[in-house]
Amino acid sequence: MSLKDNLIAEKLPRHIAIIMDGNGRWAKEKGKDRLFGHYNGVESVRNIVEGCAELGIGYLTLYAFSTENWDRPKDEVTGLMELLVKTIRSEVATLNKNNIRLHVIGNIDMLPKDARNELDEACDETKNNSGLNLIMALSYSSRWEILNAVKNIGREVSDGKITADDITEEIFQQHLCTANFPDPELMIRTSGEYRISNFLLYQLAYAELYFTDTLWPDFRKENLYKALFDYQTRERRFGKTSEQV
Ligand code: IPE
Ligand code: IPE
Ligand code: MG
């Protein structure tokens, strides 16, 4: 029996965010180079996207490349960028077939121009799909995103469009890359690291965090169901008492 059968449909999160970590260590264990791990990580992406779509999850955000990852050895960065863009391009047909809409968040200006064009096209070609929203965090860092939001709000204030007192949580959220998405209820990180690594710092305020030792290239639907099962056993109190919720 699959763990999937134990999940309660009404208690599934609307939005799952995943830090896909451990590709390098997975490859090293097999005596291969780091890019081999990234290539195999793509298979997990496919599997988990499919799993989320089957479950009827509304939003899946995948942390694919952080702003800090630009500082990795040049060969890895170039290889990883090529892999990401090539994969996204070749998956468009499947995304359309499965009614999945692609979004990209992050400092896309740091990507080479042809890569940006490919991503824009892929997002555009899936924009009418109404099933799962697949959000790829690429060249993303939360501090960059928050600073960007602050700068843009500052400009609106100095242009006289709003006053400082008009700034609400709602307005702030509207200036984040995730303006159109609900906050994740569940954040999963693979590879046994217990940190957030500059991912959705604002949006994860009340997310349930799930950490697993499984390395990303080994992470499959059954691992996702296990995380969801764990999530469903938790009591989300949002600051209230147990009796209140
Ligand atoms: C995650 O795997 C993928 C990216 C960060 C791009 P890593 O490449 O970080 O793998 P480890 O953590 O070194 O094993
Ligand atoms: C976080 O993983 C970024 C992604 C998964 C894309 P890292 O491997 O870069 O994070 P650290 O360096 O372990 O914190
Ligand atoms: Mg890592």
CSV table of C-alpha atoms and ligand atoms in Angstrom, one decimal:
chain,number,residue,atom,x,y,z
A,1,MET,CA,0.0,0.0,0.0
A,2,SER,CA,1.2,3.5,-0.8
A,3,LEU,CA,1.4,6.1,1.8
A,4,LYS,CA,-0.7,8.2,-0.6
A,5,ASP,CA,-3.8,6.2,0.6
A,6,ASN,CA,-3.3,7.5,4.1
A,7,LEU,CA,-3.4,11.2,3.1
A,8,ILE,CA,-6.5,13.3,3.9
A,9,ALA,CA,-7.4,15.2,0.7
A,10,GLU,CA,-9.0,18.1,2.6
A,11,LYS,CA,-5.9,18.6,4.7
A,12,LEU,CA,-3.3,18.8,1.9
A,13,PRO,CA,-1.3,22.1,1.7
A,14,ARG,CA,-2.2,24.5,-1.1
A,15,HIS,CA,1.4,25.4,-1.5
A,16,ILE,CA,4.5,23.2,-1.0
A,17,ALA,CA,8.0,24.7,-1.3
A,18,ILE,CA,11.1,22.5,-1.6
A,19,ILE,CA,14.8,23.1,-1.2
A,20,MET,CA,16.2,20.5,-3.5
A,21,ASP,CA,19.5,19.8,-1.9
A,22,GLY,CA,22.2,17.1,-2.0
A,23,ASN,CA,22.9,16.6,-5.8
A,24,GLY,CA,26.6,17.0,-5.3
A,25,ARG,CA,26.9,14.5,-2.4
A,26,TRP,CA,24.7,12.0,-4.3
A,27,ALA,CA,27.2,12.1,-7.2
A,28,LYS,CA,30.2,12.0,-5.0
A,29,GLU,CA,28.9,8.8,-3.3
A,30,LYS,CA,28.9,7.3,-6.8
A,31,GLY,CA,32.3,8.6,-7.7
A,32,LYS,CA,30.9,11.0,-10.3
A,33,ASP,CA,31.2,14.7,-10.8
A,34,ARG,CA,28.7,17.1,-9.4
A,35,LEU,CA,26.9,17.7,-12.7
A,36,PHE,CA,26.0,14.0,-12.8
A,37,GLY,CA,24.1,14.7,-9.6
A,38,HIS,CA,22.3,17.7,-11.1
A,39,TYR,CA,21.3,15.6,-14.2
A,40,ASN,CA,19.8,13.0,-11.9
A,41,GLY,CA,18.1,15.6,-9.8
A,42,VAL,CA,16.0,16.5,-12.9
A,43,GLU,CA,14.3,13.0,-12.7
A,44,SER,CA,13.2,13.8,-9.2
A,45,VAL,CA,11.8,17.2,-10.3
A,46,ARG,CA,9.7,15.4,-13.0
A,47,ASN,CA,8.5,12.8,-10.5
A,48,ILE,CA,7.6,15.3,-7.8
A,49,VAL,CA,5.9,17.7,-10.2
A,50,GLU,CA,3.8,14.8,-11.4
A,51,GLY,CA,3.1,13.7,-7.8
A,52,CYS,CA,1.9,17.2,-6.9
A,53,ALA,CA,-0.3,17.5,-10.0
A,54,GLU,CA,-1.9,14.1,-9.2
A,55,LEU,CA,-2.7,15.2,-5.7
A,56,GLY,CA,-4.2,18.5,-6.9
A,57,ILE,CA,-1.7,20.7,-5.1
A,58,GLY,CA,-2.2,24.3,-6.2
A,59,TYR,CA,1.4,25.6,-6.0
A,60,LEU,CA,4.8,24.0,-5.9
A,61,THR,CA,7.9,26.2,-5.5
A,62,LEU,CA,11.2,24.6,-6.3
A,63,TYR,CA,14.5,26.2,-5.2
A,64,ALA,CA,16.7,25.4,-8.2
A,65,PHE,CA,19.5,28.0,-8.0
A,66,SER,CA,20.2,30.6,-5.4
A,67,THR,CA,21.9,34.0,-5.8
A,68,GLU,CA,24.8,32.5,-3.8
A,69,ASN,CA,25.1,29.6,-6.1
A,70,TRP,CA,26.6,32.0,-8.7
A,71,ASP,CA,29.8,31.8,-6.6
A,72,ARG,CA,30.3,28.1,-7.4
A,73,PRO,CA,33.0,26.9,-9.8
A,74,LYS,CA,32.4,28.3,-13.2
A,75,ASP,CA,32.0,24.9,-14.9
A,76,GLU,CA,29.3,23.9,-12.4
A,77,VAL,CA,27.4,27.1,-12.9
A,78,THR,CA,27.5,27.0,-16.6
A,79,GLY,CA,26.6,23.3,-16.7
A,80,LEU,CA,23.7,23.8,-14.3
A,81,MET,CA,22.3,26.8,-16.1
A,82,GLU,CA,22.4,24.9,-19.4
A,83,LEU,CA,20.7,22.0,-17.8
A,84,LEU,CA,18.0,24.1,-16.2
A,85,VAL,CA,17.1,26.0,-19.3
A,86,LYS,CA,17.3,22.9,-21.6
A,87,THR,CA,15.0,21.0,-19.2
A,88,ILE,CA,12.5,23.7,-18.9
A,89,ARG,CA,12.4,24.1,-22.7
A,90,SER,CA,12.0,20.4,-23.3
A,91,GLU,CA,9.3,20.0,-20.6
A,92,VAL,CA,6.9,22.6,-22.0
A,93,ALA,CA,4.9,20.1,-24.0
A,94,THR,CA,4.5,17.9,-20.9
A,95,LEU,CA,3.5,20.9,-18.8
A,96,ASN,CA,0.8,21.8,-21.2
A,97,LYS,CA,-0.4,18.2,-21.4
A,98,ASN,CA,-0.7,18.1,-17.7
A,99,ASN,CA,-2.3,21.6,-17.4
A,100,ILE,CA,0.7,22.9,-15.4
A,101,ARG,CA,1.6,26.6,-15.5
A,102,LEU,CA,5.2,27.6,-15.1
A,103,HIS,CA,6.4,30.7,-13.3
A,104,VAL,CA,10.0,31.8,-12.6
A,105,ILE,CA,11.0,33.9,-9.5
A,106,GLY,CA,14.4,35.4,-8.8
A,107,ASN,CA,16.9,37.9,-10.2
A,108,ILE,CA,16.5,36.8,-13.7
A,109,ASP,CA,18.6,39.7,-15.0
A,110,MET,CA,21.7,37.8,-13.9
A,111,LEU,CA,21.0,35.0,-16.4
A,112,PRO,CA,22.4,35.1,-19.9
A,113,LYS,CA,20.0,36.8,-22.4
A,114,ASP,CA,19.1,33.6,-24.4
A,115,ALA,CA,18.3,31.8,-21.2
A,116,ARG,CA,16.0,34.6,-20.1
A,117,ASN,CA,14.2,34.5,-23.5
A,118,GLU,CA,13.8,30.7,-23.2
A,119,LEU,CA,12.3,31.1,-19.7
A,120,ASP,CA,9.9,33.9,-20.8
A,121,GLU,CA,8.7,31.8,-23.7
A,122,ALA,CA,8.1,28.7,-21.6
A,123,CYS,CA,6.1,30.8,-19.0
A,124,ASP,CA,4.2,32.4,-21.8
A,125,GLU,CA,3.4,29.1,-23.5
A,126,THR,CA,1.9,27.7,-20.3
A,127,LYS,CA,0.1,30.8,-19.1
A,128,ASN,CA,-3.4,29.5,-19.9
A,129,ASN,CA,-3.0,26.3,-17.8
A,130,SER,CA,-5.2,26.2,-14.7
A,131,GLY,CA,-3.8,23.2,-12.8
A,132,LEU,CA,-0.7,23.1,-10.7
A,133,ASN,CA,1.4,26.3,-10.6
A,134,LEU,CA,5.0,25.3,-10.8
A,135,ILE,CA,7.2,28.1,-9.5
A,136,MET,CA,11.0,27.8,-10.2
A,137,ALA,CA,13.2,29.9,-7.9
A,138,LEU,CA,16.1,30.6,-10.1
A,139,SER,CA,18.9,33.0,-9.2
A,140,TYR,CA,16.7,33.6,-6.2
A,141,SER,CA,17.5,34.9,-2.8
A,142,SER,CA,15.1,36.1,-0.2
A,143,ARG,CA,17.2,39.0,1.0
A,144,TRP,CA,17.5,40.2,-2.6
A,145,GLU,CA,13.7,39.9,-3.0
A,146,ILE,CA,12.9,41.8,0.2
A,147,LEU,CA,15.4,44.6,-0.5
A,148,ASN,CA,13.9,44.9,-4.0
A,149,ALA,CA,10.4,45.2,-2.5
A,150,VAL,CA,11.6,47.9,-0.1
A,151,LYS,CA,13.3,49.8,-2.9
A,152,ASN,CA,10.1,49.7,-5.0
A,153,ILE,CA,7.9,50.7,-2.1
A,154,GLY,CA,10.3,53.5,-1.3
A,155,ARG,CA,10.0,54.8,-4.9
A,156,GLU,CA,6.2,54.8,-4.6
A,157,VAL,CA,6.5,56.8,-1.4
A,158,SER,CA,8.9,59.3,-2.9
A,159,ASP,CA,6.8,59.7,-6.0
A,160,GLY,CA,3.9,60.5,-3.7
A,161,LYS,CA,1.8,57.5,-4.9
A,162,ILE,CA,1.4,56.2,-1.3
A,163,THR,CA,2.5,57.4,2.2
A,164,ALA,CA,4.7,55.5,4.6
A,165,ASP,CA,1.6,54.9,6.7
A,166,ASP,CA,-0.2,53.2,3.8
A,167,ILE,CA,2.3,50.3,3.8
A,168,THR,CA,0.5,47.2,5.1
A,169,GLU,CA,1.4,43.5,5.0
A,170,GLU,CA,-0.8,43.3,2.0
A,171,ILE,CA,1.1,46.1,0.1
A,172,PHE,CA,4.4,44.6,1.1
A,173,GLN,CA,3.5,41.1,-0.1
A,174,GLN,CA,2.3,42.6,-3.4
A,175,HIS,CA,5.9,43.8,-4.0
A,176,LEU,CA,7.5,40.3,-3.5
A,177,CYS,CA,8.1,37.9,-6.4
A,178,THR,CA,5.4,35.7,-4.9
A,179,ALA,CA,2.8,38.5,-5.0
A,180,ASN,CA,0.2,36.2,-6.7
A,181,PHE,CA,0.8,33.1,-4.7
A,182,PRO,CA,-0.4,32.0,-1.2
A,183,ASP,CA,2.3,31.4,1.4
A,184,PRO,CA,3.6,27.8,1.5
A,185,GLU,CA,2.1,25.7,4.3
A,186,LEU,CA,4.9,23.1,4.0
A,187,MET,CA,8.6,23.5,3.3
A,188,ILE,CA,10.7,20.4,2.6
A,189,ARG,CA,14.5,20.3,2.5
A,190,THR,CA,16.3,17.3,1.4
A,191,SER,CA,19.9,16.1,2.2
A,192,GLY,CA,19.9,16.5,6.0
A,193,GLU,CA,20.8,20.2,6.2
A,194,TYR,CA,18.7,22.1,8.7
A,195,ARG,CA,18.7,25.6,7.3
A,196,ILE,CA,16.7,27.9,5.1
A,197,SER,CA,19.6,29.1,2.9
A,198,ASN,CA,17.9,32.5,1.9
A,199,PHE,CA,14.7,30.9,0.7
A,200,LEU,CA,11.3,32.6,1.1
A,201,LEU,CA,12.2,34.1,4.5
A,202,TYR,CA,9.1,36.2,4.6
A,203,GLN,CA,6.7,33.7,3.1
A,204,LEU,CA,7.7,30.8,5.4
A,205,ALA,CA,6.7,32.7,8.6
A,206,TYR,CA,4.1,30.0,9.5
A,207,ALA,CA,5.1,27.1,7.2
A,208,GLU,CA,5.6,23.7,8.7
A,209,LEU,CA,9.3,22.6,8.1
A,210,TYR,CA,10.1,19.1,7.1
A,211,PHE,CA,13.7,17.9,6.9
A,212,THR,CA,14.8,14.6,5.5
A,213,ASP,CA,18.2,13.0,5.0
A,214,THR,CA,17.2,11.7,1.6
A,215,LEU,CA,19.4,13.3,-1.1
A,216,TRP,CA,17.4,15.1,-3.8
A,217,PRO,CA,18.2,12.7,-6.7
A,218,ASP,CA,16.7,9.9,-4.5
A,219,PHE,CA,13.6,11.9,-3.5
A,220,ARG,CA,10.4,10.5,-5.2
A,221,LYS,CA,6.6,10.6,-4.8
A,222,GLU,CA,6.7,8.1,-1.8
A,223,ASN,CA,9.1,10.5,0.0
A,224,LEU,CA,6.7,13.4,-0.8
A,225,TYR,CA,3.7,11.4,0.6
A,226,LYS,CA,5.7,10.7,3.8
A,227,ALA,CA,6.4,14.5,4.2
A,228,LEU,CA,2.7,15.2,3.6
A,229,PHE,CA,1.6,12.5,6.1
A,230,ASP,CA,3.9,14.1,8.7
A,231,TYR,CA,2.5,17.5,7.9
A,232,GLN,CA,-1.0,16.2,8.4
A,233,THR,CA,-0.2,15.1,11.9
A,234,ARG,CA,0.8,18.5,13.0
A,235,GLU,CA,-1.3,21.1,14.8
A,236,ARG,CA,-1.0,24.5,13.3
A,237,ARG,CA,-1.8,27.0,16.0
A,238,PHE,CA,-0.7,30.3,14.6
A,239,GLY,CA,0.0,31.6,18.0
A,240,LYS,CA,-3.3,30.5,19.6
A,241,THR,CA,-3.7,27.7,22.2
A,242,SER,CA,-4.5,24.1,21.3
A,243,GLU,CA,-8.0,24.6,22.6
A,244,GLN,CA,-8.7,27.5,20.3
A,245,VAL,CA,-7.8,25.7,17.1
B,1,IPE,C1,21.4,21.2,-4.8
B,1,IPE,O1,22.4,20.3,-4.7
B,1,IPE,C2,21.3,21.9,-6.1
B,1,IPE,C3,21.8,23.2,-6.1
B,1,IPE,C4,22.1,23.9,-5.1
B,1,IPE,C5,21.9,23.9,-7.4
B,1,IPE,P1,23.9,20.7,-4.3
B,1,IPE,O2,24.6,21.0,-5.5
B,1,IPE,O3,23.9,21.8,-3.3
B,1,IPE,O4,24.4,19.4,-3.6
B,1,IPE,P2,25.3,19.3,-2.3
B,1,IPE,O5,24.6,20.0,-1.2
B,1,IPE,O6,26.6,19.9,-2.6
B,1,IPE,O7,25.3,17.8,-2.0
B,2,IPE,C1,20.3,25.8,-1.4
B,2,IPE,O1,21.2,24.8,-1.4
B,2,IPE,C2,20.0,26.3,-2.8
B,2,IPE,C3,19.3,25.4,-3.6
B,2,IPE,C4,18.9,24.2,-3.3
B,2,IPE,C5,19.1,25.8,-5.0
B,2,IPE,P1,22.8,25.1,-1.2
B,2,IPE,O2,23.4,23.8,-1.2
B,2,IPE,O3,23.2,26.2,-2.1
B,2,IPE,O4,22.7,25.7,0.3
B,2,IPE,P2,23.8,25.7,1.4
B,2,IPE,O5,25.1,26.3,0.8
B,2,IPE,O6,24.0,24.3,1.9
B,2,IPE,O7,23.3,26.5,2.5
B,3,MG,MG,23.8,21.9,-1.3
